[in-house]
């Protein structure tokens, strides 16, 4: 035994294993940052609303512009990375993302921030497929790869959960733009480490870059998201329906093109597997539940409960920690329990979190909301680890970039829909219940009618009994919307859990 441990073969294996996990450590830097960026903005929204005065639709776009572009380009960038080299596109993406984070931090109006977020989405889309596809090629052993994917999923879920805490800590001491600047030093360290720690890999037989498919994928997602956000406004409803039609038509054209071309950008044959399709849908559902929950809890803790950003982030620490723990603990569990049961139970944890908020309604204490986030974190950490493993393990190594992009596209579509659908339900309920008094300017009246942040700013300006009445009305209207939104989300999570039992049964 001692001879074996000291033999040249054993030494090479050990060194190789150490190198693989060093590469994994470096790859976790962009994963953590991209996922933090998905949710850190939720806690910065009240500060941004006070500084830039966006209306309700623009406020949703500030949150959703980044994941929307990210979702539209992930498959494209995954295919390009397969072609030109995954390490190379990782370096390009990190450089662009760092520069645009600086631009976002110093935006002077709401639409300038939206534009910066759009550009960040372009470069962010280069990072995510590269990380998963490099893992797929660096870890050929199935056992090691499962653990590496568990670390990836856990870090992604942890980043989403830690976003509010990081944002709260920064906003307690710095300008709201600091939530973007935090990415810069970490990406600089990553850019220095990548050439030494991460091996290059690419597809040996790449297909052409399909610009038409790229435009069709964006033409599918962007109009549909815009329609969801805008259909609640009577004066925009006709255009919203038209945009929905455009999105559907582009989606049909995208599918037809992928089925007919000899080298599709997205191999839709993967979706013939019910288990693969189910895993993608459950991935999307997990992100839907997280971003939707954070969208309203961040505003409630700061603008209704009156906590400062840092204290609001501290409230969510237990849930953030258990997101990480659940993602790692589920690895040995799924070796003994069928994946469909693990994912279904995980989604029921998310359903329980929303149900708790819906039942307690206006009487939900800070402790109750913290416990609800614990339930949500356990569900998300467990489900994302399992579904990512199911998605990636079905793909050939040479096509890892495109296959990885499917998983990440599900993440980002879930993030977009979580804010768009649940945020729209919340905004609609808020507008229906808030009572705005006289004495405000036209701009202030509109802002108070549109968002809770606008109402808080208007109430501060108005002052006196009228200002206090507006503040109380806005907070009550917001919490009424939260109750409705949480009830809808709880039902959706139960339906998703049932879907997991059916769709993942063959695994």
Short mmCIF file of C-alpha atoms in Angstrom, two decimals:
data_model
loop_
_atom_site.label_atom_id
_atom_site.label_comp_id
_atom_site.label_asym_id
_atom_site.label_seq_id
_atom_site.Cartn_x
_atom_site.Cartn_y
_atom_site.Cartn_z
CA UNK A 1 0.00 0.00 0.00
CA UNK A 2 2.79 2.45 0.92
CA UNK A 3 4.53 1.67 -2.36
CA UNK A 4 1.39 2.46 -4.27
CA UNK A 5 0.92 5.79 -2.47
CA UNK A 6 4.45 6.87 -3.32
CA UNK A 7 4.49 5.62 -6.88
CA UNK A 8 4.73 8.11 -9.80
CA UNK A 9 1.25 7.10 -10.97
CA UNK A 10 -0.34 7.85 -7.59
CA UNK A 11 1.50 11.19 -7.40
CA UNK A 12 0.23 12.23 -10.81
CA UNK A 13 -3.37 11.32 -9.93
CA UNK A 14 -3.21 13.28 -6.67
CA UNK A 15 -1.70 16.33 -8.40
CA UNK A 16 -4.28 16.12 -11.14
CA UNK A 17 -7.10 15.97 -8.61
CA UNK A 18 -5.69 18.96 -6.74
CA UNK A 19 -5.45 20.89 -10.01
CA UNK A 20 -9.06 20.08 -10.85
CA UNK A 21 -10.38 21.37 -7.56
CA UNK A 22 -8.15 24.46 -7.76
CA UNK A 23 -9.77 25.18 -11.13
CA UNK A 24 -13.17 24.67 -9.51
CA UNK A 25 -12.32 27.21 -6.79
CA UNK A 26 -11.40 29.81 -9.42
CA UNK A 27 -14.57 29.11 -11.42
CA UNK A 28 -16.71 29.74 -8.36
CA UNK A 29 -15.75 33.44 -8.38
CA UNK A 30 -17.83 34.40 -11.44
CA UNK A 31 -20.59 31.99 -10.41
CA UNK A 32 -20.93 33.69 -7.04
CA UNK A 33 -20.83 37.18 -8.53
CA UNK A 34 -23.36 36.51 -11.28
CA UNK A 35 -25.78 34.93 -8.85
CA UNK A 36 -25.33 37.69 -6.27
CA UNK A 37 -26.11 40.19 -9.02
CA UNK A 38 -29.44 38.45 -9.61
CA UNK A 39 -30.71 39.41 -6.16
CA UNK A 40 -28.49 42.12 -4.67
CA UNK A 41 -30.50 44.72 -6.52
CA UNK A 42 -33.63 43.79 -4.59
CA UNK A 43 -32.20 45.40 -1.47
CA UNK A 44 -30.84 48.38 -3.39
CA UNK A 45 -34.22 49.12 -5.01
CA UNK A 46 -35.53 51.38 -2.23
CA UNK A 47 -32.33 53.48 -2.39
CA UNK A 48 -32.42 53.54 -6.19
CA UNK A 49 -36.11 54.51 -6.13
CA UNK A 50 -35.35 57.47 -3.87
CA UNK A 51 -32.35 58.55 -5.97
CA UNK A 52 -33.59 58.01 -9.54
CA UNK A 53 -37.42 58.11 -9.15
CA UNK A 54 -38.31 55.31 -11.63
CA UNK A 55 -41.97 54.46 -12.26
CA UNK A 56 -43.22 50.94 -11.50
CA UNK A 57 -42.48 49.55 -14.98
CA UNK A 58 -39.00 51.07 -15.11
CA UNK A 59 -38.30 49.74 -11.64
CA UNK A 60 -39.14 46.23 -12.82
CA UNK A 61 -36.90 46.74 -15.86
CA UNK A 62 -33.99 47.77 -13.64
CA UNK A 63 -34.28 44.37 -11.99
CA UNK A 64 -35.14 42.31 -15.08
CA UNK A 65 -33.06 43.85 -17.90
CA UNK A 66 -29.95 41.95 -16.83
CA UNK A 67 -31.41 38.43 -16.40
CA UNK A 68 -33.54 38.91 -19.53
CA UNK A 69 -30.54 39.59 -21.77
CA UNK A 70 -28.58 36.91 -19.93
CA UNK A 71 -31.31 34.35 -20.64
CA UNK A 72 -31.53 35.34 -24.30
CA UNK A 73 -27.79 35.00 -24.91
CA UNK A 74 -26.73 32.08 -22.71
CA UNK A 75 -27.24 29.42 -25.37
CA UNK A 76 -25.51 31.62 -27.96
CA UNK A 77 -22.53 32.31 -25.74
CA UNK A 78 -22.35 28.65 -24.73
CA UNK A 79 -22.08 27.70 -28.40
CA UNK A 80 -19.49 30.42 -29.08
CA UNK A 81 -17.47 29.23 -26.09
CA UNK A 82 -17.55 25.67 -27.46
CA UNK A 83 -16.16 27.10 -30.68
CA UNK A 84 -13.48 29.66 -29.67
CA UNK A 85 -12.50 28.22 -26.30
CA UNK A 86 -14.33 28.27 -22.98
CA UNK A 87 -11.47 29.79 -21.03
CA UNK A 88 -11.08 32.53 -23.62
CA UNK A 89 -14.73 33.55 -23.52
CA UNK A 90 -14.58 33.43 -19.70
CA UNK A 91 -11.80 36.04 -19.75
CA UNK A 92 -13.65 38.24 -22.26
CA UNK A 93 -16.83 38.07 -20.21
CA UNK A 94 -15.10 38.90 -16.93
CA UNK A 95 -13.36 41.93 -18.42
CA UNK A 96 -16.54 43.37 -19.92
CA UNK A 97 -18.61 42.64 -16.84
CA UNK A 98 -16.14 44.47 -14.57
CA UNK A 99 -16.10 47.57 -16.77
CA UNK A 100 -19.87 47.73 -17.07
CA UNK A 101 -20.32 47.23 -13.34
CA UNK A 102 -18.49 50.53 -12.92
CA UNK A 103 -20.82 52.16 -15.47
CA UNK A 104 -23.90 50.89 -13.62
CA UNK A 105 -22.56 52.15 -10.27
CA UNK A 106 -22.38 55.71 -11.55
CA UNK A 107 -25.63 55.83 -13.56
CA UNK A 108 -27.34 59.22 -13.23
CA UNK A 109 -30.88 58.25 -14.25
CA UNK A 110 -33.08 55.16 -14.30
CA UNK A 111 -32.80 54.38 -18.00
CA UNK A 112 -29.02 54.79 -17.96
CA UNK A 113 -28.99 52.13 -15.26
CA UNK A 114 -31.25 49.90 -17.37
CA UNK A 115 -28.85 50.31 -20.33
CA UNK A 116 -25.86 49.38 -18.17
CA UNK A 117 -27.74 46.33 -16.86
CA UNK A 118 -28.50 45.24 -20.44
CA UNK A 119 -24.81 45.46 -21.38
CA UNK A 120 -23.86 43.58 -18.19
CA UNK A 121 -26.21 40.82 -19.31
CA UNK A 122 -24.28 40.44 -22.58
CA UNK A 123 -20.97 39.83 -20.82
CA UNK A 124 -22.55 37.88 -17.97
CA UNK A 125 -23.87 35.45 -20.57
CA UNK A 126 -20.27 34.69 -21.53
CA UNK A 127 -19.36 33.71 -17.96
CA UNK A 128 -22.01 31.24 -16.90
CA UNK A 129 -21.93 28.60 -19.67
CA UNK A 130 -18.13 28.65 -19.57
CA UNK A 131 -18.03 27.72 -15.89
CA UNK A 132 -20.34 24.71 -16.16
CA UNK A 133 -18.89 23.43 -19.42
CA UNK A 134 -15.32 23.64 -18.08
CA UNK A 135 -16.46 21.66 -15.02
CA UNK A 136 -18.00 19.06 -17.35
CA UNK A 137 -14.65 18.63 -19.12
CA UNK A 138 -12.32 18.98 -16.12
CA UNK A 139 -14.15 16.32 -14.07
CA UNK A 140 -14.56 13.20 -16.26
CA UNK A 141 -15.23 10.99 -13.22
CA UNK A 142 -18.98 10.90 -12.50
CA UNK A 143 -18.58 10.97 -8.72
CA UNK A 144 -16.21 13.93 -8.71
CA UNK A 145 -18.36 15.72 -11.28
CA UNK A 146 -21.46 15.31 -9.14
CA UNK A 147 -19.67 16.86 -6.19
CA UNK A 148 -18.30 19.66 -8.39
CA UNK A 149 -21.79 20.34 -9.74
CA UNK A 150 -23.13 20.32 -6.19
CA UNK A 151 -20.56 22.99 -5.30
CA UNK A 152 -21.53 24.97 -8.43
CA UNK A 153 -25.25 24.75 -7.65
CA UNK A 154 -24.67 25.55 -4.00
CA UNK A 155 -22.56 28.59 -4.82
CA UNK A 156 -25.15 29.79 -7.33
CA UNK A 157 -27.97 29.36 -4.84
CA UNK A 158 -25.84 30.85 -2.07
CA UNK A 159 -25.05 33.88 -4.20
CA UNK A 160 -28.72 34.45 -4.85
CA UNK A 161 -29.45 34.12 -1.14
CA UNK A 162 -26.45 36.18 0.01
CA UNK A 163 -27.19 39.04 -2.38
CA UNK A 164 -29.50 40.79 0.11
CA UNK A 165 -26.97 40.46 2.94
CA UNK A 166 -24.10 41.82 0.85
CA UNK A 167 -26.32 44.58 -0.49
CA UNK A 168 -27.52 45.48 2.98
CA UNK A 169 -23.98 45.68 4.36
CA UNK A 170 -22.84 47.91 1.50
CA UNK A 171 -25.88 50.18 1.55
CA UNK A 172 -25.48 50.74 5.29
CA UNK A 173 -22.20 52.55 4.62
CA UNK A 174 -21.99 53.48 0.93
CA UNK A 175 -23.88 54.84 -2.09
CA UNK A 176 -26.27 52.44 -3.85
CA UNK A 177 -23.76 52.08 -6.70
CA UNK A 178 -21.51 50.07 -4.37
CA UNK A 179 -23.67 46.99 -5.00
CA UNK A 180 -22.21 46.93 -8.51
CA UNK A 181 -18.62 47.90 -7.64
CA UNK A 182 -18.23 44.87 -5.37
CA UNK A 183 -17.77 42.72 -8.50
CA UNK A 184 -14.71 44.56 -9.79
CA UNK A 185 -11.93 43.45 -7.38
CA UNK A 186 -13.11 39.83 -7.39
CA UNK A 187 -13.14 39.69 -11.18
CA UNK A 188 -9.66 41.22 -11.32
CA UNK A 189 -8.36 38.43 -9.05
CA UNK A 190 -10.13 35.87 -11.24
CA UNK A 191 -8.60 37.27 -14.42
CA UNK A 192 -5.13 36.88 -12.91
CA UNK A 193 -5.78 33.31 -11.73
CA UNK A 194 -7.62 31.85 -14.75
CA UNK A 195 -4.58 31.46 -17.10
CA UNK A 196 -2.70 29.50 -14.43
CA UNK A 197 -5.49 27.39 -12.94
CA UNK A 198 -8.14 26.75 -15.61
CA UNK A 199 -7.40 24.59 -18.68
CA UNK A 200 -8.67 25.54 -22.11
CA UNK A 201 -11.25 23.33 -23.82
CA UNK A 202 -13.44 23.55 -26.91
CA UNK A 203 -15.71 21.53 -29.18
CA UNK A 204 -13.66 19.56 -31.71
CA UNK A 205 -16.46 19.81 -34.29
CA UNK A 206 -18.21 23.16 -33.75
CA UNK A 207 -21.09 24.35 -35.84
CA UNK A 208 -21.42 27.89 -37.20
CA UNK A 209 -22.46 30.82 -35.03
CA UNK A 210 -26.17 31.25 -35.74
CA UNK A 211 -26.94 34.97 -35.59
CA UNK A 212 -30.53 34.46 -36.75
CA UNK A 213 -31.22 32.04 -33.90
CA UNK A 214 -29.69 34.49 -31.45
CA UNK A 215 -32.02 37.26 -32.64
CA UNK A 216 -35.01 34.92 -32.53
CA UNK A 217 -34.24 33.87 -28.95
CA UNK A 218 -34.07 37.51 -27.87
CA UNK A 219 -37.18 38.23 -29.93
CA UNK A 220 -38.97 35.54 -27.94
CA UNK A 221 -38.00 36.48 -24.43
CA UNK A 222 -37.89 40.29 -24.47
CA UNK A 223 -41.40 40.95 -25.88
CA UNK A 224 -43.01 38.33 -23.60
CA UNK A 225 -41.36 39.80 -20.49
CA UNK A 226 -42.35 43.31 -21.56
CA UNK A 227 -45.93 42.17 -22.16
CA UNK A 228 -46.18 40.60 -18.69
CA UNK A 229 -44.98 43.83 -17.09
CA UNK A 230 -47.17 46.15 -19.14
CA UNK A 231 -50.47 44.33 -19.58
CA UNK A 232 -51.77 45.66 -16.24
CA UNK A 233 -51.70 49.24 -17.57
CA UNK A 234 -54.95 49.93 -19.50
CA UNK A 235 -53.28 52.37 -21.90
CA UNK A 236 -50.56 49.84 -22.75
CA UNK A 237 -52.67 46.69 -22.86
CA UNK A 238 -53.13 46.62 -26.63
CA UNK A 239 -49.41 46.98 -27.29
CA UNK A 240 -48.66 44.38 -24.61
CA UNK A 241 -50.90 41.83 -26.33
CA UNK A 242 -49.23 42.63 -29.65
CA UNK A 243 -45.78 42.14 -28.12
CA UNK A 244 -46.90 38.84 -26.64
CA UNK A 245 -47.86 37.74 -30.13
CA UNK A 246 -44.44 38.80 -31.46
CA UNK A 247 -42.74 36.77 -28.75
CA UNK A 248 -44.79 33.67 -29.51
CA UNK A 249 -44.12 33.96 -33.26
CA UNK A 250 -40.38 34.36 -32.68
CA UNK A 251 -40.46 31.38 -30.35
CA UNK A 252 -42.15 29.20 -32.96
CA UNK A 253 -39.65 30.35 -35.59
CA UNK A 254 -36.75 29.61 -33.23
CA UNK A 255 -37.97 26.07 -32.57
CA UNK A 256 -38.55 25.38 -36.26
CA UNK A 257 -35.09 26.66 -37.14
CA UNK A 258 -33.39 24.51 -34.49
CA UNK A 259 -35.24 21.40 -35.70
CA UNK A 260 -34.31 21.97 -39.36
CA UNK A 261 -30.68 23.08 -39.20
CA UNK A 262 -27.90 20.48 -39.29
CA UNK A 263 -25.97 22.18 -36.46
CA UNK A 264 -28.58 23.69 -34.13
CA UNK A 265 -27.60 26.33 -31.60
CA UNK A 266 -29.79 24.48 -29.08
CA UNK A 267 -30.26 20.76 -29.62
CA UNK A 268 -33.98 20.44 -28.95
CA UNK A 269 -33.72 16.66 -29.12
CA UNK A 270 -32.54 16.79 -25.53
CA UNK A 271 -36.07 17.80 -24.59
CA UNK A 272 -37.40 14.47 -25.81
CA UNK A 273 -36.29 13.18 -22.43
CA UNK A 274 -39.05 13.87 -19.94
CA UNK A 275 -36.49 13.83 -17.13
CA UNK A 276 -34.34 16.45 -18.90
CA UNK A 277 -37.34 18.69 -19.60
CA UNK A 278 -38.62 18.26 -16.06
CA UNK A 279 -35.22 19.16 -14.61
CA UNK A 280 -35.09 22.33 -16.70
CA UNK A 281 -38.58 23.33 -15.59
CA UNK A 282 -37.81 22.66 -11.93
CA UNK A 283 -34.61 24.71 -12.23
CA UNK A 284 -36.67 27.57 -13.57
CA UNK A 285 -39.28 27.17 -10.83
CA UNK A 286 -36.65 27.36 -8.07
CA UNK A 287 -35.32 30.68 -9.35
CA UNK A 288 -38.87 31.94 -9.90
CA UNK A 289 -39.64 31.35 -6.24
CA UNK A 290 -36.41 32.93 -4.96
CA UNK A 291 -36.46 36.16 -6.99
CA UNK A 292 -40.18 36.66 -6.45
CA UNK A 293 -39.78 36.24 -2.69
CA UNK A 294 -36.80 38.58 -2.47
CA UNK A 295 -38.56 41.22 -4.58
CA UNK A 296 -41.20 41.82 -1.93
CA UNK A 297 -39.40 40.87 1.28
CA UNK A 298 -36.64 43.41 0.64
CA UNK A 299 -39.17 46.20 0.30
CA UNK A 300 -41.24 45.01 3.27
CA UNK A 301 -38.28 44.86 5.65
CA UNK A 302 -37.00 48.31 4.69
CA UNK A 303 -40.08 50.32 3.77
CA UNK A 304 -42.77 48.69 5.94
CA UNK A 305 -40.88 47.30 8.95
CA UNK A 306 -38.46 50.24 8.87
CA UNK A 307 -35.20 48.25 9.08
CA UNK A 308 -32.01 49.63 7.60
CA UNK A 309 -30.50 47.70 4.65
CA UNK A 310 -27.85 45.92 6.73
CA UNK A 311 -30.27 44.75 9.41
CA UNK A 312 -32.64 43.58 6.67
CA UNK A 313 -29.84 41.47 5.23
CA UNK A 314 -29.02 40.02 8.65
CA UNK A 315 -32.63 38.83 8.95
CA UNK A 316 -32.02 36.59 5.92
CA UNK A 317 -28.70 35.09 7.10
CA UNK A 318 -30.23 31.82 8.46
CA UNK A 319 -31.97 31.15 5.14
CA UNK A 320 -28.81 31.98 3.19
CA UNK A 321 -26.72 29.58 5.29
CA UNK A 322 -29.24 26.76 4.98
CA UNK A 323 -29.36 27.24 1.21
CA UNK A 324 -25.67 26.34 1.14
CA UNK A 325 -26.06 23.47 3.62
CA UNK A 326 -29.02 21.95 1.77
CA UNK A 327 -27.15 22.02 -1.54
CA UNK A 328 -24.32 19.93 -0.08
CA UNK A 329 -26.34 17.64 2.19
CA UNK A 330 -28.58 16.56 -0.69
CA UNK A 331 -25.65 14.92 -2.56
CA UNK A 332 -25.51 11.72 -0.45
CA UNK A 333 -29.30 11.75 -0.08
CA UNK A 334 -29.93 11.63 -3.82
CA UNK A 335 -27.69 8.56 -4.08
CA UNK A 336 -30.29 6.67 -2.02
CA UNK A 337 -33.56 8.48 -2.72
CA UNK A 338 -35.09 8.90 -6.17
CA UNK A 339 -34.42 12.42 -7.56
CA UNK A 340 -38.12 13.04 -8.19
CA UNK A 341 -38.90 12.72 -4.48
CA UNK A 342 -35.99 14.95 -3.46
CA UNK A 343 -36.99 17.69 -5.92
CA UNK A 344 -40.71 17.42 -5.09
CA UNK A 345 -40.10 17.72 -1.34
CA UNK A 346 -37.72 20.63 -1.96
CA UNK A 347 -40.39 22.49 -3.93
CA UNK A 348 -42.90 21.84 -1.15
CA UNK A 349 -40.53 23.64 1.22
CA UNK A 350 -40.80 26.67 -1.09
CA UNK A 351 -44.58 26.29 -1.16
CA UNK A 352 -44.63 26.23 2.65
CA UNK A 353 -42.59 29.45 2.76
CA UNK A 354 -45.07 31.29 0.56
CA UNK A 355 -48.06 29.77 2.35
CA UNK A 356 -46.74 31.03 5.68
CA UNK A 357 -46.49 34.58 4.34
CA UNK A 358 -49.95 34.37 2.76
CA UNK A 359 -51.61 33.05 5.92
CA UNK A 360 -49.99 35.55 8.27
CA UNK A 361 -50.60 38.47 5.90
CA UNK A 362 -50.36 41.88 7.61
CA UNK A 363 -49.50 40.19 10.90
CA UNK A 364 -46.29 38.55 9.66
CA UNK A 365 -43.49 39.40 12.09
CA UNK A 366 -39.86 39.79 11.12
CA UNK A 367 -39.11 36.43 12.77
CA UNK A 368 -41.85 34.77 10.74
CA UNK A 369 -40.47 36.20 7.50
CA UNK A 370 -36.98 35.02 8.45
CA UNK A 371 -38.35 31.51 9.07
CA UNK A 372 -40.18 31.59 5.75
CA UNK A 373 -36.89 32.41 4.03
CA UNK A 374 -35.26 29.47 5.83
CA UNK A 375 -37.88 27.13 4.34
CA UNK A 376 -37.39 28.69 0.93
CA UNK A 377 -33.59 28.41 1.14
CA UNK A 378 -33.70 24.71 2.04
CA UNK A 379 -35.95 24.01 -0.92
CA UNK A 380 -33.88 25.97 -3.43
CA UNK A 381 -30.51 24.62 -2.31
CA UNK A 382 -31.67 21.00 -2.56
CA UNK A 383 -33.63 21.23 -5.80
CA UNK A 384 -31.00 23.13 -7.81
CA UNK A 385 -28.21 20.67 -6.98
CA UNK A 386 -30.26 17.69 -8.15
CA UNK A 387 -31.70 19.25 -11.29
CA UNK A 388 -28.33 20.61 -12.44
CA UNK A 389 -26.79 17.15 -12.13
CA UNK A 390 -29.63 15.64 -14.17
CA UNK A 391 -29.25 18.25 -16.91
CA UNK A 392 -25.47 18.16 -17.27
CA UNK A 393 -25.01 14.39 -16.99
CA UNK A 394 -27.09 13.79 -20.13
CA UNK A 395 -24.90 15.91 -22.43
CA UNK A 396 -21.80 14.78 -24.37
CA UNK A 397 -18.62 16.49 -23.17
CA UNK A 398 -18.03 18.19 -26.54
CA UNK A 399 -21.43 19.91 -26.32
CA UNK A 400 -21.10 20.87 -22.68
CA UNK A 401 -21.27 24.62 -23.33
CA UNK A 402 -24.61 24.51 -25.11
CA UNK A 403 -26.04 21.99 -22.64
CA UNK A 404 -24.84 24.03 -19.67
CA UNK A 405 -26.50 27.06 -21.19
CA UNK A 406 -29.86 25.28 -21.08
CA UNK A 407 -29.55 24.96 -17.30
CA UNK A 408 -28.53 28.58 -16.87
CA UNK A 409 -31.20 29.80 -19.28
CA UNK A 410 -33.75 28.11 -17.04
CA UNK A 411 -32.25 29.96 -14.07
CA UNK A 412 -32.47 33.34 -15.76
CA UNK A 413 -35.92 32.84 -17.27
CA UNK A 414 -37.07 31.88 -13.80
CA UNK A 415 -35.49 35.06 -12.41
CA UNK A 416 -37.21 37.17 -15.07
CA UNK A 417 -40.59 35.55 -14.61
CA UNK A 418 -40.36 35.59 -10.81
CA UNK A 419 -40.02 39.37 -10.80
CA UNK A 420 -42.23 39.97 -13.83
CA UNK A 421 -45.20 37.81 -12.81
CA UNK A 422 -45.13 38.08 -9.03
CA UNK A 423 -43.92 41.68 -9.18
CA UNK A 424 -46.74 42.58 -11.55
CA UNK A 425 -49.36 40.93 -9.32
CA UNK A 426 -47.94 42.86 -6.36
CA UNK A 427 -47.86 46.18 -8.24
CA UNK A 428 -51.42 45.72 -9.47
CA UNK A 429 -52.75 44.96 -5.98
CA UNK A 430 -50.81 47.91 -4.55
CA UNK A 431 -52.26 50.36 -7.08
CA UNK A 432 -55.76 49.06 -6.40
CA UNK A 433 -55.54 49.63 -2.63
CA UNK A 434 -53.33 52.68 -2.04
CA UNK A 435 -55.07 55.98 -1.27
CA UNK A 436 -53.09 59.02 -2.41
CA UNK A 437 -54.17 62.34 -0.84
CA UNK A 438 -54.26 65.76 -2.45
CA UNK A 439 -51.42 68.23 -2.03
CA UNK A 440 -48.81 66.39 -4.08
CA UNK A 441 -47.32 67.46 -7.39
CA UNK A 442 -48.23 65.46 -10.47
CA UNK A 443 -44.89 63.63 -10.40
CA UNK A 444 -45.20 62.83 -6.69
CA UNK A 445 -48.79 61.65 -7.09
CA UNK A 446 -47.79 59.30 -9.91
CA UNK A 447 -44.79 57.97 -7.97
CA UNK A 448 -46.89 57.32 -4.86
CA UNK A 449 -49.54 55.57 -6.94
CA UNK A 450 -46.97 53.36 -8.69
CA UNK A 451 -44.58 52.06 -6.01
CA UNK A 452 -44.13 51.83 -2.27
CA UNK A 453 -40.77 53.59 -2.57
CA UNK A 454 -42.44 56.47 -4.38
CA UNK A 455 -45.13 56.68 -1.70
CA UNK A 456 -42.53 56.79 1.10
CA UNK A 457 -40.68 59.62 -0.64
CA UNK A 458 -43.93 61.52 -1.30
CA UNK A 459 -45.09 61.06 2.31
CA UNK A 460 -41.79 62.44 3.60
CA UNK A 461 -42.17 65.48 1.34
CA UNK A 462 -45.80 66.01 2.26
CA UNK A 463 -45.34 65.66 6.03
CA UNK A 464 -47.96 66.16 8.71
CA UNK A 465 -51.12 64.07 9.11
CA UNK A 466 -51.58 63.80 5.33
CA UNK A 467 -48.09 62.39 4.88
CA UNK A 468 -48.62 59.91 7.71
CA UNK A 469 -51.95 58.83 6.22
CA UNK A 470 -50.29 58.24 2.85
CA UNK A 471 -47.52 56.22 4.46
CA UNK A 472 -49.94 54.00 6.37
CA UNK A 473 -52.13 53.51 3.29
CA UNK A 474 -49.15 52.62 1.09
CA UNK A 475 -47.76 50.11 3.60
CA UNK A 476 -51.16 48.45 4.05
CA UNK A 477 -51.68 48.35 0.27
CA UNK A 478 -48.25 46.80 -0.23
CA UNK A 479 -48.81 44.10 2.36
CA UNK A 480 -52.22 43.33 0.84
CA UNK A 481 -50.45 42.78 -2.45
CA UNK A 482 -47.84 40.57 -0.75
CA UNK A 483 -50.59 38.37 0.72
CA UNK A 484 -52.18 37.85 -2.70
CA UNK A 485 -48.83 37.32 -4.41
CA UNK A 486 -47.65 34.78 -1.82
CA UNK A 487 -50.90 32.82 -2.13
CA UNK A 488 -50.53 32.58 -5.91
CA UNK A 489 -46.88 31.53 -5.58
CA UNK A 490 -47.69 28.84 -3.00
CA UNK A 491 -50.18 27.23 -5.38
CA UNK A 492 -47.65 27.36 -8.23
CA UNK A 493 -45.02 25.64 -6.07
CA UNK A 494 -47.42 22.80 -5.17
CA UNK A 495 -48.22 22.30 -8.85
CA UNK A 496 -44.49 22.26 -9.64
CA UNK A 497 -43.87 19.62 -6.95
CA UNK A 498 -46.54 17.41 -8.51
CA UNK A 499 -44.91 17.98 -11.90
CA UNK A 500 -41.54 16.86 -10.52
CA UNK A 501 -43.03 13.57 -9.31
CA UNK A 502 -44.41 12.87 -12.77
CA UNK A 503 -41.65 14.21 -15.04
CA UNK A 504 -38.63 12.89 -13.12
CA UNK A 505 -39.99 9.40 -12.45
CA UNK A 506 -37.71 7.75 -15.03
CA UNK A 507 -34.63 8.92 -13.11
#
